[in-house]
Coordinates of C-alpha atoms in Angstrom, one line a residue:
M1 CA 91.7 85.9 109.8
F2 CA 93.2 87.7 106.7
E3 CA 96.5 89.5 106.9
A4 CA 94.7 92.9 106.2
E5 CA 92.1 92.3 108.9
E6 CA 95.0 91.8 111.5
R7 CA 96.8 95.0 110.3
G8 CA 93.7 96.9 110.5
R9 CA 92.9 95.5 114.1
E10 CA 96.4 96.3 115.2
Y11 CA 96.1 99.8 113.6
L12 CA 93.0 100.5 115.5
S13 CA 94.4 98.9 118.7
S14 CA 97.4 101.4 118.6
K15 CA 94.9 104.2 118.4
G16 CA 93.0 103.0 121.5
M17 CA 90.0 101.9 119.4
A18 CA 90.1 98.2 119.8
D19 CA 86.8 98.1 121.6
R20 CA 85.0 99.9 118.6
I21 CA 85.7 96.8 116.2
I22 CA 82.6 95.0 115.2
D23 CA 82.8 91.4 114.0
F24 CA 80.4 90.4 111.2
K25 CA 80.0 86.8 111.2
N26 CA 78.4 86.6 107.6
T27 CA 80.4 86.3 104.4
D28 CA 78.2 88.6 102.3
I29 CA 79.5 91.8 103.5
T30 CA 78.0 94.5 101.6
A31 CA 77.4 98.2 102.4
E32 CA 73.6 97.3 102.4
S33 CA 74.1 94.4 104.7
T34 CA 76.3 96.3 107.0
A35 CA 74.0 99.0 107.3
L36 CA 71.0 96.8 107.9
A37 CA 73.0 94.9 110.7
L38 CA 74.1 98.2 112.3
E39 CA 70.7 99.8 111.7
V40 CA 71.9 102.7 110.2
D41 CA 71.4 104.3 106.8
V42 CA 73.5 103.0 103.9
D43 CA 75.1 106.6 103.5
R44 CA 76.8 106.2 107.0
I45 CA 78.8 103.0 105.8
C46 CA 82.1 103.5 103.7
K47 CA 83.1 101.0 101.0
G48 CA 86.2 100.6 99.0
L49 CA 86.3 100.3 95.2
A50 CA 89.3 99.0 93.5
F51 CA 90.1 99.9 90.0
K52 CA 93.0 99.0 87.6
G53 CA 95.4 101.8 87.5
K54 CA 98.1 102.5 85.0
N55 CA 101.0 100.1 84.6
G56 CA 99.8 97.4 86.8
T57 CA 99.0 99.4 89.8
A58 CA 95.5 99.8 91.3
I59 CA 93.3 102.9 92.5
V60 CA 91.0 102.6 95.5
I61 CA 88.1 105.0 96.0
I62 CA 86.6 105.0 99.5
A63 CA 83.0 106.2 99.1
S64 CA 79.7 106.2 101.0
G65 CA 77.7 103.0 100.8
N66 CA 75.2 104.0 98.1
S67 CA 77.8 105.9 95.9
R68 CA 78.4 104.9 92.4
V69 CA 81.4 105.9 90.3
D70 CA 80.6 108.4 87.6
N71 CA 82.6 107.3 84.6
A72 CA 83.0 110.4 83.0
R73 CA 84.2 112.2 86.2
F74 CA 86.6 109.1 86.9
R75 CA 88.1 109.6 83.3
D76 CA 88.4 113.5 83.8
V77 CA 90.3 112.8 87.1
F78 CA 92.4 109.8 86.2
G79 CA 92.7 110.3 82.3
F80 CA 91.3 106.7 81.4
R81 CA 88.1 104.8 81.6
P82 CA 87.4 103.2 85.0
S83 CA 87.8 99.3 84.9
M84 CA 87.3 97.2 88.2
L85 CA 90.3 95.4 89.6
P86 CA 89.6 91.7 89.0
A87 CA 89.2 89.8 92.4
D88 CA 92.0 87.7 91.9
R89 CA 94.6 90.6 91.8
T90 CA 92.9 92.7 94.8
E91 CA 95.0 91.2 97.6
D92 CA 98.2 91.2 95.7
L93 CA 97.9 94.8 94.7
I94 CA 96.1 96.6 97.6
G95 CA 96.5 94.2 100.4
H96 CA 92.9 93.2 100.8
V97 CA 90.7 90.4 99.6
A98 CA 88.0 91.5 97.3
G99 CA 84.8 92.4 99.3
T100 CA 86.9 93.5 102.4
I101 CA 88.4 96.6 101.2
N102 CA 88.8 99.2 103.8
P103 CA 90.8 102.5 104.1
F104 CA 93.0 101.0 106.7
C105 CA 96.5 99.4 105.8
L106 CA 96.3 99.7 102.2
K107 CA 99.7 98.6 100.3

């Protein structure tokens, strides 16, 4: 279990929601595969997208499962062109391994 997963479980448990945690045994966890497994529309799934920020920081955007980032709007909001955070930097900068980003317990 990854450290971020443990933190997420502890957080949800502290809020009385431990019984709502669903474990997926596959390693290909995408919004689409999660929606399929839960038999819900992909819009009901949230995904985390990690981008390079300024000065070695990161920006995490939580979006619905089928959302895509509008490059022009990103540039308007943040002042620079979006660039995905490299997978090997994700855990260090935001506390989650690439592919497991969720809105709980970000660094």
